């Protein structure tokens, strides 16, 4: 939400403080227009207007007795400054941004003096806004870290030797403490590694640096070099993954140490504190999925914790310049604009009996939220198991934790005596009418298209009726026959890549074909595209990017280069088309004239699991809430 949506941000952070977190920090907070990360929305403390905007957050955090922290940040070569048009800055002139056609200005002494002055001015503004903890941000690929890294070969006292490279950080800590240290703590965010493989990162230099600066800050906030590891998805990175890399930090400083690790298990948190790895439990995603984790631990209701599934949908908001969303927590980002609270929901507005058809994420979330409001709810599910696509997809390689979307809701339903569900109940028109519920909502999901229409193909792929064609729904249900397989991904999120991985693991010769220029291209937003393509290539799956399907026969496909139109044949006894989906909404069309019936989730508009959960939650919140006049949410401008 950054500087663009201060009220939304304040309400979100306030809810976390209410949930019991001891300290609530802002996201990265730019200190000056020479560090502008548009279109990615950071917080900012450029001038006094920003003070009042961030003071809203501080007030809400303080209201619940938590401390407020701010991560003062200069992006250096990490920001291309397309909004401010200031020259990006760096220790030397290097490419700036991410594949952007701009470079930094090599900072001279006066630039370094300016940068330090901006940092102090921002620190004073932060103090004025009421913050308790002020960060010097020396992690990842941002300015201070660019000075720290061996690539900083400046010939003056700010480059070359380790001591010289650490000089800027040291001066910033000392000067920030002098400026605001009487009222605020000064924390340092620092990478405990300088790269290397996930579990075996190189910690030699960072260790020397922490030893050198050990007692200067009031708090060490430790991360690692590789951002895609620090905040890796559950498909690739386990809980508490940073432990091995940073477990030595406390042995070289007496100052408190905090770190993150997608901690969803209170036992893991406690173990790390007891073993002296950390003093304070840091949390980003787990506190997004459940802002009330501390409260729930404190009250002995750990089974109520809505565990993060590690899908990184939350991070796609940052990547696409849109407000944060969460798969598990549909209220995330809606605290101010819709007044939604993760733990409270209004009591029912009538005695309506509700029939929900379909027990995927949309149907389950609607059942839980309606149940909590006090409605009588009946849910009918065609399959033997609840969970819909989540149950099916969590069986695929690496997606096991996604089942938490189902499991948390099943646990909630088990505590709601007014919610019943029936399995193996395929509901048809007659049954709906016979049941005569006051409200009927269809959460019947969507099925994958068999004809190949998707994002590149806006018409059917010739030969789609061939017996060799399967959809993901077939792959979930049946074993794929022996022989070479082509997986055609015109969906571009995770599923095409995961299905290719599954079939390869089952021993098939697999070729992944996609009209995009990289595998699972939308997963750039979840910070896992690189890891996905790496795994696919490592597994020996052949990859044909920039390639569409011109035709399908029983034993081969004809591919076509999307740039040149050049055609080639690939042998394939099976072709899995992962392209787009069709809502399962026949019941809606046959009943809409006769009864009060609505659609939610993929049945309304196929999307992500997060979209379905949100859709189910919204349906429940809006029942008997009166007609919406004007926009469906408050807008910040
Ligand atoms: P969503 O993401 O919108 O929840 P899913 O595809 O995950 O969609 O879930 C839809 C669920 O609806 C599936 O579990 C499916 O078995 C069930 N379903 C579809 N049609 C019917 C029906 N006619 N009667 C009962 N359940 C149905
Ligand atoms: Fe966790 Fe996914 Fe929610 Fe992010 S969006 S907090 S990764 S469940």
Short mmCIF file of N, CA, C and O in Angstrom, two decimals, residues 25 77 104 156 170 179 225 264 294 320 447 467:
data_model
loop_
_atom_site.label_atom_id
_atom_site.label_comp_id
_atom_site.label_asym_id
_atom_site.label_seq_id
_atom_site.Cartn_x
_atom_site.Cartn_y
_atom_site.Cartn_z
N UNK A 25 6.24 -3.22 12.26
CA UNK A 25 7.11 -2.39 11.41
C UNK A 25 6.42 -2.01 10.11
O UNK A 25 5.58 -2.73 9.60
N UNK A 77 21.20 1.40 -6.39
CA UNK A 77 21.03 0.84 -7.73
C UNK A 77 19.77 -0.02 -7.83
O UNK A 77 19.37 -0.43 -8.91
N UNK A 104 23.41 4.00 -12.41
CA UNK A 104 23.57 4.92 -11.28
C UNK A 104 24.63 5.98 -11.59
O UNK A 104 25.52 5.76 -12.41
N UNK A 156 38.39 5.40 -2.48
CA UNK A 156 38.48 6.26 -1.30
C UNK A 156 38.20 5.46 -0.03
O UNK A 156 38.16 4.23 -0.07
N UNK A 170 28.47 2.11 9.44
CA UNK A 170 28.88 2.48 10.78
C UNK A 170 28.51 3.93 11.09
O UNK A 170 27.92 4.25 12.13
N UNK A 179 21.22 11.35 16.69
CA UNK A 179 20.09 12.22 16.35
C UNK A 179 18.81 11.85 17.10
O UNK A 179 18.08 12.71 17.55
N UNK A 225 21.21 -13.19 1.99
CA UNK A 225 21.43 -12.48 0.74
C UNK A 225 20.30 -12.71 -0.26
O UNK A 225 19.79 -11.79 -0.88
N UNK A 264 5.08 -20.72 11.23
CA UNK A 264 3.65 -20.88 11.53
C UNK A 264 3.46 -21.76 12.76
O UNK A 264 2.39 -21.83 13.30
N UNK A 294 -0.06 -14.13 17.99
CA UNK A 294 0.34 -14.01 19.40
C UNK A 294 -0.84 -14.15 20.36
O UNK A 294 -0.74 -14.84 21.37
N UNK A 320 2.96 -6.13 -8.42
CA UNK A 320 2.06 -5.55 -9.42
C UNK A 320 1.62 -4.14 -9.03
O UNK A 320 0.79 -3.55 -9.70
N UNK A 447 -14.05 -26.03 -14.72
CA UNK A 447 -13.27 -27.15 -15.26
C UNK A 447 -12.33 -26.64 -16.35
O UNK A 447 -12.61 -25.63 -17.01
N UNK A 467 -7.70 -38.10 -29.30
CA UNK A 467 -7.75 -38.92 -28.08
C UNK A 467 -6.52 -38.69 -27.20
O UNK A 467 -6.50 -39.06 -26.04
#
